[in-house]
PDB file of C-alpha atoms in Angstrom:
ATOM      1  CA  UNK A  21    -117.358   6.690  71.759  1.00 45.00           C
ATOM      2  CA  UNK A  22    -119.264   9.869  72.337  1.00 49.00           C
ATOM      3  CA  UNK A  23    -118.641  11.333  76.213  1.00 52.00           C
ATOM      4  CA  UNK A  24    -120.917  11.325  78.903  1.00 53.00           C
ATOM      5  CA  UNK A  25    -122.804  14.820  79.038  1.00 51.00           C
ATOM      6  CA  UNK A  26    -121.478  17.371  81.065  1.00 49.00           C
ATOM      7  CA  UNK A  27    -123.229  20.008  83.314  1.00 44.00           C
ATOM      8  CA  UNK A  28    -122.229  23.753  83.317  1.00 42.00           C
ATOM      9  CA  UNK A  29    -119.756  22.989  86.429  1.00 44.00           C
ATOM     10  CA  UNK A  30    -117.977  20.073  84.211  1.00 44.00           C
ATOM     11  CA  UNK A  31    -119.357  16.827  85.800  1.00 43.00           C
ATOM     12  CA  UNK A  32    -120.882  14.373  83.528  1.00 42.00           C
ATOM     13  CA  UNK A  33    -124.815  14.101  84.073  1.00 44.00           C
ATOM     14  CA  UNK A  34    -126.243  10.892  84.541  1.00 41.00           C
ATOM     15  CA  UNK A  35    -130.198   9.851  84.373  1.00 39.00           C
ATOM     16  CA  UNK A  36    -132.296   9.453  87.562  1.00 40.00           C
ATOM     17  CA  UNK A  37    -131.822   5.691  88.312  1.00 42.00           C
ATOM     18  CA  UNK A  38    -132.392   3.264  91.080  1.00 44.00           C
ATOM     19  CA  UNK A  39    -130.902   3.668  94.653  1.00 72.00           C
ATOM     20  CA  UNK A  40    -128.969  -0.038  93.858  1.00 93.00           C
ATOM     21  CA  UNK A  41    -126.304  -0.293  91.088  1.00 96.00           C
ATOM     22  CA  UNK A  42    -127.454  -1.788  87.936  1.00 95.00           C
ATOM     23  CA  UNK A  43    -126.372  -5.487  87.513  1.00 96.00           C
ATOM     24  CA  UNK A  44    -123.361  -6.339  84.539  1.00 97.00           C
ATOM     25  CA  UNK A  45    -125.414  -5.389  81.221  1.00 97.00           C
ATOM     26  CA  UNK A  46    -125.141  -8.548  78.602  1.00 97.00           C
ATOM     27  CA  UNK A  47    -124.893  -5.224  76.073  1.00 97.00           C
ATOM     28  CA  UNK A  48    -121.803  -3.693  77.254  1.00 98.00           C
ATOM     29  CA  UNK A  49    -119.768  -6.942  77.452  1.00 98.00           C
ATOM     30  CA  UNK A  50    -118.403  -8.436  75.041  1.00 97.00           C
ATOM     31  CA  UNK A  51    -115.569 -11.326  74.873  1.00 96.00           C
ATOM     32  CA  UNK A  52    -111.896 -10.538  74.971  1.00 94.00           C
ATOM     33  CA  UNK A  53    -108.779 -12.869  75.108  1.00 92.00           C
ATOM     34  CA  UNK A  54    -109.726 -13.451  78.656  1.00 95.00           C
ATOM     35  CA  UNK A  55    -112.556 -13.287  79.767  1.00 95.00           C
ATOM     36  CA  UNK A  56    -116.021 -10.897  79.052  1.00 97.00           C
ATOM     37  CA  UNK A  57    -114.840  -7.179  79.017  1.00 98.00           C
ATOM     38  CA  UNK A  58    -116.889  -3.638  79.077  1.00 98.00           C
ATOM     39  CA  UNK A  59    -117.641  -1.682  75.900  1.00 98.00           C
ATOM     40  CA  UNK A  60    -119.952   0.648  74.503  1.00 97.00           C
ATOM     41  CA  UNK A  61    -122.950  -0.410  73.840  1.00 96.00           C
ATOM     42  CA  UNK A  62    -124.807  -0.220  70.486  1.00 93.00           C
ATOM     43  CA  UNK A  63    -126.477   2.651  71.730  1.00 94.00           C
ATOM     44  CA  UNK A  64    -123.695   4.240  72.968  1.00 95.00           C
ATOM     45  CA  UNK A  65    -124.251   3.783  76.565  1.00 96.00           C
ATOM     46  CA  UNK A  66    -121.409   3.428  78.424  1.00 97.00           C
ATOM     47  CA  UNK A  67    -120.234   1.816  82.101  1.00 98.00           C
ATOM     48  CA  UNK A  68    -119.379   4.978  83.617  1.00 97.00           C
ATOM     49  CA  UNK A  69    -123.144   5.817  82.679  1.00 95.00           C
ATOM     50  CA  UNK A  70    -124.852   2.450  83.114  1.00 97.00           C
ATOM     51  CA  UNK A  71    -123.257   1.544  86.927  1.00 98.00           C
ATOM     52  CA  UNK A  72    -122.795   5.349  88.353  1.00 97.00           C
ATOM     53  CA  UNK A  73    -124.268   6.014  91.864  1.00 96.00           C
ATOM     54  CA  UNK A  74    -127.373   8.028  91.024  1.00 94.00           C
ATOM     55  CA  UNK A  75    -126.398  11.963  92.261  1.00 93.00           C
ATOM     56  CA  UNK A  76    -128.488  15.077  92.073  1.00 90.00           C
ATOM     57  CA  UNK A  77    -125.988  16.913  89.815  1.00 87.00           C
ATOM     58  CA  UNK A  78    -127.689  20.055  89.442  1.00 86.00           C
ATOM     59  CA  UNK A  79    -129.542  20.583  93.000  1.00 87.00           C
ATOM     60  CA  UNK A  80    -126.631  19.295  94.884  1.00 89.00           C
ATOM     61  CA  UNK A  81    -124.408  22.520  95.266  1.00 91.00           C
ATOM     62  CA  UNK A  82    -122.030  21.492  98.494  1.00 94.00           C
ATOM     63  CA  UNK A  83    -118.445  21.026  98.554  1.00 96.00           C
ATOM     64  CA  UNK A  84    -118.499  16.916  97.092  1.00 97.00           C
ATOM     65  CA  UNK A  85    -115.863  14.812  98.540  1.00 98.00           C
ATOM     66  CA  UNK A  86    -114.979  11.128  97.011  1.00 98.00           C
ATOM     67  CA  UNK A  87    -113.306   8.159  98.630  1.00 98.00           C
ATOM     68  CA  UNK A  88    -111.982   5.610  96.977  1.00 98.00           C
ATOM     69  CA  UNK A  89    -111.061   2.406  99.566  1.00 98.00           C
ATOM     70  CA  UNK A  90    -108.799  -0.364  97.738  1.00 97.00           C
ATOM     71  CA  UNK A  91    -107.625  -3.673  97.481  1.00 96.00           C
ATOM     72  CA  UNK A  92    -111.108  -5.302  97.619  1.00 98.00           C
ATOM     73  CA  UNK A  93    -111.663  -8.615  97.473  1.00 97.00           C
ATOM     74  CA  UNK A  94    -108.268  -9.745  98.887  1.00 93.00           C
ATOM     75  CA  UNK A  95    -109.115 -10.094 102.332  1.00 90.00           C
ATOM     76  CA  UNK A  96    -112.756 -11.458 102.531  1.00 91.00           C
ATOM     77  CA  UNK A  97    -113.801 -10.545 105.707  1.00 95.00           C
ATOM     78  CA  UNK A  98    -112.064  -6.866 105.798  1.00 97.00           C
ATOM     79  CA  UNK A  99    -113.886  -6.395 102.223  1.00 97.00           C
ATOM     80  CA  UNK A 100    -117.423  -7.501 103.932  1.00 97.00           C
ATOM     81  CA  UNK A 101    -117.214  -5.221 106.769  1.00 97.00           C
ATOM     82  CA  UNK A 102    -115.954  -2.357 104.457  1.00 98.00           C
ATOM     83  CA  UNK A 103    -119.180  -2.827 102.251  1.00 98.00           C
ATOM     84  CA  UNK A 104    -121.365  -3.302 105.257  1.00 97.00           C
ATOM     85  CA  UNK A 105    -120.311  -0.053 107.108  1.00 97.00           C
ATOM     86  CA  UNK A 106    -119.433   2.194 104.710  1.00 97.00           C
ATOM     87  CA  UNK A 107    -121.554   4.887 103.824  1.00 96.00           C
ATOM     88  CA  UNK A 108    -122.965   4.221  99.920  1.00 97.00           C
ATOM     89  CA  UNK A 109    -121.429   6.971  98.042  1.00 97.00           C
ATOM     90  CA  UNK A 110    -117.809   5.887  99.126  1.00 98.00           C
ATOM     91  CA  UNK A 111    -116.466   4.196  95.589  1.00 98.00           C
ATOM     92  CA  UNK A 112    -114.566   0.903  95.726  1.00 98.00           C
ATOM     93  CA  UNK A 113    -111.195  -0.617  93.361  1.00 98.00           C
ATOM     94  CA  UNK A 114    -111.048  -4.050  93.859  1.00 98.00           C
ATOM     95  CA  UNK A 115    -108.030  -6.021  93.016  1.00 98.00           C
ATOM     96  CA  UNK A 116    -107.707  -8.477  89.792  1.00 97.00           C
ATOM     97  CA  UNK A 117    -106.176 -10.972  91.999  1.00 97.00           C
ATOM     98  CA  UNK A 118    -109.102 -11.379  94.129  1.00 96.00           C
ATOM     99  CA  UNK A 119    -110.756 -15.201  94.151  1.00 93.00           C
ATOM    100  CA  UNK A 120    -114.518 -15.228  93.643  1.00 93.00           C
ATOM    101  CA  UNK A 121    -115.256 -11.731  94.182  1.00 96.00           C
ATOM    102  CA  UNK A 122    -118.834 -11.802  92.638  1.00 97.00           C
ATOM    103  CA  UNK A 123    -120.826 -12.057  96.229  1.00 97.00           C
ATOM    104  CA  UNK A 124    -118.820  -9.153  97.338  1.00 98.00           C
ATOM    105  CA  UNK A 125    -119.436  -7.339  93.915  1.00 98.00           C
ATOM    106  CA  UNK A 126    -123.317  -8.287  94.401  1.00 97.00           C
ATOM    107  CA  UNK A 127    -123.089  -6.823  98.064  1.00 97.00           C
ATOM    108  CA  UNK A 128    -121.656  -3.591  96.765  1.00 98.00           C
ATOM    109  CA  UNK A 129    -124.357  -3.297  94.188  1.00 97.00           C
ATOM    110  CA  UNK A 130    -127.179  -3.692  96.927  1.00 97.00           C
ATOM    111  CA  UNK A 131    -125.809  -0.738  98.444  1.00 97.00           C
ATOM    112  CA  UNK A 132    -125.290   1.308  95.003  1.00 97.00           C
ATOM    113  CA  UNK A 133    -121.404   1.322  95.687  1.00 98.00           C
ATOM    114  CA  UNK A 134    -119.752   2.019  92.411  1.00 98.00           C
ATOM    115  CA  UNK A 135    -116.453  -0.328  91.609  1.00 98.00           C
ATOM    116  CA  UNK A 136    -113.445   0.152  89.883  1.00 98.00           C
ATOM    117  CA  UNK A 137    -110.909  -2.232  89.142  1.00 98.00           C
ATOM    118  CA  UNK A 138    -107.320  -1.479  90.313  1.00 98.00           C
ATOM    119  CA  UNK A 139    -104.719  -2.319  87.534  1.00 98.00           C
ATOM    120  CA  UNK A 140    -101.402  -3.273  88.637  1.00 97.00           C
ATOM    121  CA  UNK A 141     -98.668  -0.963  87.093  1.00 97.00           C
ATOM    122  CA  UNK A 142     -95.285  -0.664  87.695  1.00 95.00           C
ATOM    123  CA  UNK A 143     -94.282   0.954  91.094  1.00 94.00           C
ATOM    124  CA  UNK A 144     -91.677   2.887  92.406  1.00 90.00           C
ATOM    125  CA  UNK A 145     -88.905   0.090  93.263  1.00 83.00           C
ATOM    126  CA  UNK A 146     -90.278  -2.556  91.600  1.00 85.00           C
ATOM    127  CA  UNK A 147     -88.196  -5.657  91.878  1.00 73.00           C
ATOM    128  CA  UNK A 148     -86.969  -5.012  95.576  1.00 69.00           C
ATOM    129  CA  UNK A 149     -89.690  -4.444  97.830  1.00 73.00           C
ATOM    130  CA  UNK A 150     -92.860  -3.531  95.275  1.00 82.00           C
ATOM    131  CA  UNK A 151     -94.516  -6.435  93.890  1.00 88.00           C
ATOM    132  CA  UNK A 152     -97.330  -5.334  91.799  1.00 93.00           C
ATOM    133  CA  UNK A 153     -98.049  -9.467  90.549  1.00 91.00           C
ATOM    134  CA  UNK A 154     -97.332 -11.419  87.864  1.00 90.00           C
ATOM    135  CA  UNK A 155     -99.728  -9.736  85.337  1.00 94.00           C
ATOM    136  CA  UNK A 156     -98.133  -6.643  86.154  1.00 96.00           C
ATOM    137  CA  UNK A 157     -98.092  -4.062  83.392  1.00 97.00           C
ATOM    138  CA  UNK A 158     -94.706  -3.152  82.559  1.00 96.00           C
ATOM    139  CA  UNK A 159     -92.401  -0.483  80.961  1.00 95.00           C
ATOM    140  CA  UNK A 160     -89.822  -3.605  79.835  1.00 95.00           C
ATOM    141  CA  UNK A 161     -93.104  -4.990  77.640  1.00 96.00           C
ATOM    142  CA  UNK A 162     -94.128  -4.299  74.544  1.00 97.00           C
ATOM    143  CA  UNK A 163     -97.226  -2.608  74.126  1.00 97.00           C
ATOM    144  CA  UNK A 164     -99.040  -5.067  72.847  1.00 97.00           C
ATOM    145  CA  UNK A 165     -98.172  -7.086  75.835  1.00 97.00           C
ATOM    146  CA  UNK A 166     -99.431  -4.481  78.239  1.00 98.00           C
ATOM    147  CA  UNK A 167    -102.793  -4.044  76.420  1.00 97.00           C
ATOM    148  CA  UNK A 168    -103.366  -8.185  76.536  1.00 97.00           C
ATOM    149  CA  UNK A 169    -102.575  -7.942  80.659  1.00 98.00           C
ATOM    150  CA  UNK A 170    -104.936  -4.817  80.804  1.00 98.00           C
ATOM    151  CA  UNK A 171    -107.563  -7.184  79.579  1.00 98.00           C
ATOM    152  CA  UNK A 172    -107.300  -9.735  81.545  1.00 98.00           C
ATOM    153  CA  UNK A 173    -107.258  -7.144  84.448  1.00 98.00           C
ATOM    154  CA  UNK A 174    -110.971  -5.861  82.873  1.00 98.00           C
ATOM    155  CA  UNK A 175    -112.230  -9.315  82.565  1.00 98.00           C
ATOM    156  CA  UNK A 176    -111.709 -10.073  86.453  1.00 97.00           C
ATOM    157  CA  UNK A 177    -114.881  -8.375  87.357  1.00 97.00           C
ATOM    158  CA  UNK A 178    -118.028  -6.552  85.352  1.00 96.00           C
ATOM    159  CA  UNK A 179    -120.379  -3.620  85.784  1.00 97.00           C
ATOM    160  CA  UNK A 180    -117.179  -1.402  87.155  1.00 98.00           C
ATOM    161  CA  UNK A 181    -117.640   2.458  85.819  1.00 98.00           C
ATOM    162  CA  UNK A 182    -113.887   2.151  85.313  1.00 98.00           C
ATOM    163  CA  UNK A 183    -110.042   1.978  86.844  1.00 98.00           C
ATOM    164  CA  UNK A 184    -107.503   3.170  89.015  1.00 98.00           C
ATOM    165  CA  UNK A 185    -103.939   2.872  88.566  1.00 97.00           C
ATOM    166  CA  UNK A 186    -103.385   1.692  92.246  1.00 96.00           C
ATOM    167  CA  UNK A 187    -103.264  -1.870  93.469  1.00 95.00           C
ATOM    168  CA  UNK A 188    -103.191  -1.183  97.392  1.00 92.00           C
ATOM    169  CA  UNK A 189    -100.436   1.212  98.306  1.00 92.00           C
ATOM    170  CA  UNK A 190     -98.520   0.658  94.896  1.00 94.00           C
ATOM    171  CA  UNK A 191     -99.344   3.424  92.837  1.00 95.00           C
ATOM    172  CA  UNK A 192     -97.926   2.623  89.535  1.00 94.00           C
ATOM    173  CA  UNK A 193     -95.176   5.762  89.734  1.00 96.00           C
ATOM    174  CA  UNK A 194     -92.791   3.775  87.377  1.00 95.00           C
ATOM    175  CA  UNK A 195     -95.303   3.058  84.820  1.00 97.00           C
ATOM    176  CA  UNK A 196     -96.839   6.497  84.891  1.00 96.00           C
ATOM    177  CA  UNK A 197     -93.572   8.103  84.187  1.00 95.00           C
ATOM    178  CA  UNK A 198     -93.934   7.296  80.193  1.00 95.00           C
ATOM    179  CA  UNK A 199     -96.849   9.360  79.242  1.00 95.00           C
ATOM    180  CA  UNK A 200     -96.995   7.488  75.886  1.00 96.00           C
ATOM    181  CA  UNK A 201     -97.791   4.390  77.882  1.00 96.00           C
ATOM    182  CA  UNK A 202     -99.943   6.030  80.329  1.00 97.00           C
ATOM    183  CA  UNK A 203    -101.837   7.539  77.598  1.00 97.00           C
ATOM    184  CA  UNK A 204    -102.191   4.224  76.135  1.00 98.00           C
ATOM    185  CA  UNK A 205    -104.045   2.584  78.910  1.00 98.00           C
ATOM    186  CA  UNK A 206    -106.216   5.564  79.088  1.00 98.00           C
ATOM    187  CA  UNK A 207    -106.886   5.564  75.414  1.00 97.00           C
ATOM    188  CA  UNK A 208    -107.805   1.830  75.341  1.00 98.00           C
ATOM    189  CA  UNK A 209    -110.109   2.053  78.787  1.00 98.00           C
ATOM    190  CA  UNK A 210    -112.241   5.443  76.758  1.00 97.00           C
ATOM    191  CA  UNK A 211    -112.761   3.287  73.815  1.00 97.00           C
ATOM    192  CA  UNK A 212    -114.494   0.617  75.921  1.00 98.00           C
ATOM    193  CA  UNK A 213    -116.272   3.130  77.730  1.00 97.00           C
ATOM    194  CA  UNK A 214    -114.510   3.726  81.345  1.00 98.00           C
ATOM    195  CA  UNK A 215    -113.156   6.450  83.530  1.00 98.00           C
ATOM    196  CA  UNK A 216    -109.327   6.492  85.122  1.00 98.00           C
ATOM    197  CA  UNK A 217    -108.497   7.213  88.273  1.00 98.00           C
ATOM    198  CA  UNK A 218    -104.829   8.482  88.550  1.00 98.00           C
ATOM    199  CA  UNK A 219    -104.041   7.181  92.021  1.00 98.00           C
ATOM    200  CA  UNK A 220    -100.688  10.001  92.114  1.00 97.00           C
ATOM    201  CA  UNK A 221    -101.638  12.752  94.134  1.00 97.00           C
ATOM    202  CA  UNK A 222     -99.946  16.339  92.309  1.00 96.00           C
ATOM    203  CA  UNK A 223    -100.176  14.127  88.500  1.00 96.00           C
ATOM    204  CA  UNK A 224    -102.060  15.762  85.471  1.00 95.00           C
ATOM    205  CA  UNK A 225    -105.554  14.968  84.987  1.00 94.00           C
ATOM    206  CA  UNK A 226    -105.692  12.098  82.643  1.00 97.00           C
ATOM    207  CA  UNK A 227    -105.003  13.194  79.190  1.00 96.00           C
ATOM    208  CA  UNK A 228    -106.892  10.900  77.178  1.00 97.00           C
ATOM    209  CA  UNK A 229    -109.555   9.638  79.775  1.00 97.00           C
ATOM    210  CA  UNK A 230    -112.269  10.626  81.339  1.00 97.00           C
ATOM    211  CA  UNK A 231    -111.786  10.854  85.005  1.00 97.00           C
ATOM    212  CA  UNK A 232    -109.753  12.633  87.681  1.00 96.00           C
ATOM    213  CA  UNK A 233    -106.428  12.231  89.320  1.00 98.00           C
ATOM    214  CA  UNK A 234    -106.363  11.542  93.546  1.00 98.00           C
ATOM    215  CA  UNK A 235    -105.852  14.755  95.919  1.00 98.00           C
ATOM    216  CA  UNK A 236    -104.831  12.833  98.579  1.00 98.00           C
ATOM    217  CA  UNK A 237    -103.575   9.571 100.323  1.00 98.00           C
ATOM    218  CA  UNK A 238    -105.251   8.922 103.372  1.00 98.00           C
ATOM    219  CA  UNK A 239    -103.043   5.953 104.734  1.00 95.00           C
ATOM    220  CA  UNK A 240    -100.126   7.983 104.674  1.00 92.00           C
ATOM    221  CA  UNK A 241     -97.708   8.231 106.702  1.00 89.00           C
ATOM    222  CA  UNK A 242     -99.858   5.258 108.632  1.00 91.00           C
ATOM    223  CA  UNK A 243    -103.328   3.238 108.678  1.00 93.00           C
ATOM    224  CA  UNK A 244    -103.789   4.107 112.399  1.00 96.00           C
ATOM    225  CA  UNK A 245    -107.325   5.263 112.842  1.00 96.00           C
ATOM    226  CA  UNK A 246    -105.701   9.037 114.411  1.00 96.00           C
ATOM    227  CA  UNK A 247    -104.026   9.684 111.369  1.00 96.00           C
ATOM    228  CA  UNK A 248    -106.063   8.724 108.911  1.00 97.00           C
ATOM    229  CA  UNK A 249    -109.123  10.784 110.736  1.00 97.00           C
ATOM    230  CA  UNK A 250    -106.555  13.644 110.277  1.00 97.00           C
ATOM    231  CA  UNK A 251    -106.117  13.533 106.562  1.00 98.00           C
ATOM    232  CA  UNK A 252    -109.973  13.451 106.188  1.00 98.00           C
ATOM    233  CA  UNK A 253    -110.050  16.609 107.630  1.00 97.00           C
ATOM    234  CA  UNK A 254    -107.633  17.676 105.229  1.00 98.00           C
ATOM    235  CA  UNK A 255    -108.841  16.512 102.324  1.00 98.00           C
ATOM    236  CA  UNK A 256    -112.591  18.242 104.187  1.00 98.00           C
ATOM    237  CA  UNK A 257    -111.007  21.607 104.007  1.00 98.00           C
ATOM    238  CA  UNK A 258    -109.353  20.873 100.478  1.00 98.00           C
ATOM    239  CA  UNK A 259    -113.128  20.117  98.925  1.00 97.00           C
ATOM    240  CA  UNK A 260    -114.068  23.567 100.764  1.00 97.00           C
ATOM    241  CA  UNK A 261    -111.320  25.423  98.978  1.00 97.00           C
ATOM    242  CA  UNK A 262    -111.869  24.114  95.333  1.00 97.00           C
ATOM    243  CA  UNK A 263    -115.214  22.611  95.610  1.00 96.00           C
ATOM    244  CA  UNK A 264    -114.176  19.039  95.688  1.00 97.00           C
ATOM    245  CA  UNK A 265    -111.839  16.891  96.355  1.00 98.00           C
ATOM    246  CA  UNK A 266    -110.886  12.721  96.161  1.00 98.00           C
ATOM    247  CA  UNK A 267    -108.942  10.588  98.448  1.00 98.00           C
ATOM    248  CA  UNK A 268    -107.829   7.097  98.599  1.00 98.00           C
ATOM    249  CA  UNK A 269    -107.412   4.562 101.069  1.00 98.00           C
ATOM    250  CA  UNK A 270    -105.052   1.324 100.101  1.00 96.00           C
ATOM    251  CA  UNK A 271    -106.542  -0.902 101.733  1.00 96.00           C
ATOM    252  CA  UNK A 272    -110.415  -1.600 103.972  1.00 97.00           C
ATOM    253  CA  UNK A 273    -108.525  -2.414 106.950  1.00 97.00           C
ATOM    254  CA  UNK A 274    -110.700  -2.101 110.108  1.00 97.00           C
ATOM    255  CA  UNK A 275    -108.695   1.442 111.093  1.00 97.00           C
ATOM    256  CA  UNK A 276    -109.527   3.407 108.374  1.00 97.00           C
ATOM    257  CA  UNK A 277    -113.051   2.106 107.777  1.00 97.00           C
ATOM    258  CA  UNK A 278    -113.384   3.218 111.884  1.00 97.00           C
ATOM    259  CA  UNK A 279    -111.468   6.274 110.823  1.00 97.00           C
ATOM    260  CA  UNK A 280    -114.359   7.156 107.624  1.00 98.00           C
ATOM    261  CA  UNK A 281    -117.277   6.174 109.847  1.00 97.00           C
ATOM    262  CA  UNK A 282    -116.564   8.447 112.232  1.00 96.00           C
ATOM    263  CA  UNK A 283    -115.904  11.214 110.080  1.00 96.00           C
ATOM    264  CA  UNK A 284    -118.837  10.791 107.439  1.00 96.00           C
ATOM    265  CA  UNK A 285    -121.303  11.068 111.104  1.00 93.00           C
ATOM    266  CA  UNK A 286    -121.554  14.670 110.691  1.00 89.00           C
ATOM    267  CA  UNK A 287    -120.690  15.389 107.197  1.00 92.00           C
ATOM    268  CA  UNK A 288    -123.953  16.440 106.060  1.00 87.00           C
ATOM    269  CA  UNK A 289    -124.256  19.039 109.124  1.00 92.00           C
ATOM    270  CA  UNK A 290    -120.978  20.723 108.297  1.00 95.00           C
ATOM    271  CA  UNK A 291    -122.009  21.749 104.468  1.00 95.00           C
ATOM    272  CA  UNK A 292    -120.262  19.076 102.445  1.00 96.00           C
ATOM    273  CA  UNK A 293    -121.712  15.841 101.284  1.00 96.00           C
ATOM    274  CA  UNK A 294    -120.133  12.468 100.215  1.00 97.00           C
ATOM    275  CA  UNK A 295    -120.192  11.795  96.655  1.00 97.00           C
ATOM    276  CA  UNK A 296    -119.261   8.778  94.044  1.00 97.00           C
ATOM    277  CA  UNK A 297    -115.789   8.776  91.872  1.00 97.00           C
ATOM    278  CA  UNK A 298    -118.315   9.168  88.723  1.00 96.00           C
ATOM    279  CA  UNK A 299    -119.302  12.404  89.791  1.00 96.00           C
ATOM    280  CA  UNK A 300    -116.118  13.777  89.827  1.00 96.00           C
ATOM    281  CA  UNK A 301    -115.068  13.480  86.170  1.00 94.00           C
ATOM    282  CA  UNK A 302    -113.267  16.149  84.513  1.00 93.00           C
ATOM    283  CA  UNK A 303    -112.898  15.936  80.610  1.00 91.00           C
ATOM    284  CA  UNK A 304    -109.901  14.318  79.504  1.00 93.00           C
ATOM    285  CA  UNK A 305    -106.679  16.865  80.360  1.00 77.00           C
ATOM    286  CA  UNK A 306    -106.109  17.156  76.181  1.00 71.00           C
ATOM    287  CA  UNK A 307    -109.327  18.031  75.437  1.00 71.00           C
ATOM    288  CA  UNK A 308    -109.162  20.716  78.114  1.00 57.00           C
ATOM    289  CA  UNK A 309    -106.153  22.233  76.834  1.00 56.00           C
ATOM    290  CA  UNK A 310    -107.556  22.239  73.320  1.00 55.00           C
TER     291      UNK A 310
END
């Protein structure tokens, strides 16, 4: 599929649109082995079009900082609060394994919070202490095998602009390592129309998706509220050296939703502004090297 238009600072553009995100279009669904799953529409609209946060692209010249909070959906009333309280432009990867996540995806909508889905690759020590689930995608599987379990992933939820490779605090490192099978997963999530999210702070920008790889982890070392405050100010002065900057949270537990309230109260004051994962594209990294 064509890409999304880009402005002259590299962002993709999107038309003026509602405050809410749009509800799952009927035209960029269509059914897989699993389940309904995104792709381009006959017009060649895609997701990460059709369900982005509307932005001012070209008036907004601040320093843009992204969040992306995970795990969504697993713990119901965590999830709630997180949509409630969160400012609008923070981005949220729910998990595949969450049960009935629709209300919560509605919720989000309301407040034009854009979604991704969170695919579960293989982490760094998988098998002892890493358990990514039993639809895991694999470096032991054929590929064909990892492209049926990255649709069923796709066809737990609809109207997300695209994926991350996280599921929590796993981060896929294992999987990620092959950058034919990487590439892969990107390939097959541009053809139906969706951004990646490459959850491995210091990793190249995706080389055959649209999207933009994580700056930093803001749950690490811990999810106490004092650290977590202190690598938002990090990744504050990180957007003020290079203009922007995304971090992710594992999880919407109560400590670091505390932790990005109390940040985001002043944001606006100090020069920077919040913005959603969409507007941080960058072209895919081998079309930038071409």
């Amino acid at each position: 599929p064509a890409p999304p238009p880009l402005d002259p600072a590299g962002a993709p553009r999107a038309a003026a649109a509602a405050p809410q995100i749009a509800a799952p279009d009927p035209a960029l669904l269509e059914r897989g082995r699993h389940g309904m799953v995104p792709r381009v529409g006959p017009d060649g609209r895609t997701s990460i079009r059709a369900y982005a946060r509307p932005f001012d692209r070209d008036g907004e010249r601040r320093p843009r900082i992204g969040i992306v909070v995970g795990n969504m959906g697993l713990f119901a009333q965590h999830s709630e609060d997180a949509i409630r309280r969160l400012p609008g432009a923070v981005s949220l990867a729910f998990s595949p394994y969450a049960l009935r996540p629709e209300p919560l995806l509605d919720r989000a909508r309301a407040r034009g919070m854009e979604i991704l889905v969170a695919l579960p690759l293989e982490p760094a020590g998988f098998g002892q202490n890493a358990d990514p689930g039993d639809r895991a995608l694999l470096t032991g599987l054929p590929v064909e095998e990892n492209l049926e379990r990255l649709d069923w992933v796709l066809s737990r939820i609809q109207g997300q602009v695209g994926a991350i490779g996280a599921l929590g605090r796993l981060r896929g490192e294992r999987f990620a390592e092959s950058t034919d099978l990487l590439g892969t997963i990107q390939a097959a999530l541009t053809t139906r129309g969706l951004l990646y999210v490459d959850p491995r702070p210091g990793a190249p920008t995706p080389a055959r998706a649209f999207g933009r790889t994580v700056d930093l982890i803001l749950d690490e070392p811990s999810e106490t509220r004092l650290e977590v405050e202190r690598r938002l100010a990090e990744l504050e002065a990180l957007a003020r050296r290079n203009n922007s900057a995304l971090g992710l949270a594992g999880n919407p537990v109560p400590s670091i939703i505390a932790a990005i309230l109390a940040w985001s109260a002043g944001l606006e004051e100090r020069g920077v502004v919040l913005a959603p994962v969409s507007v941080l594209l960058r072209r895919p990294g081998s079309q930038a090297a071409r």
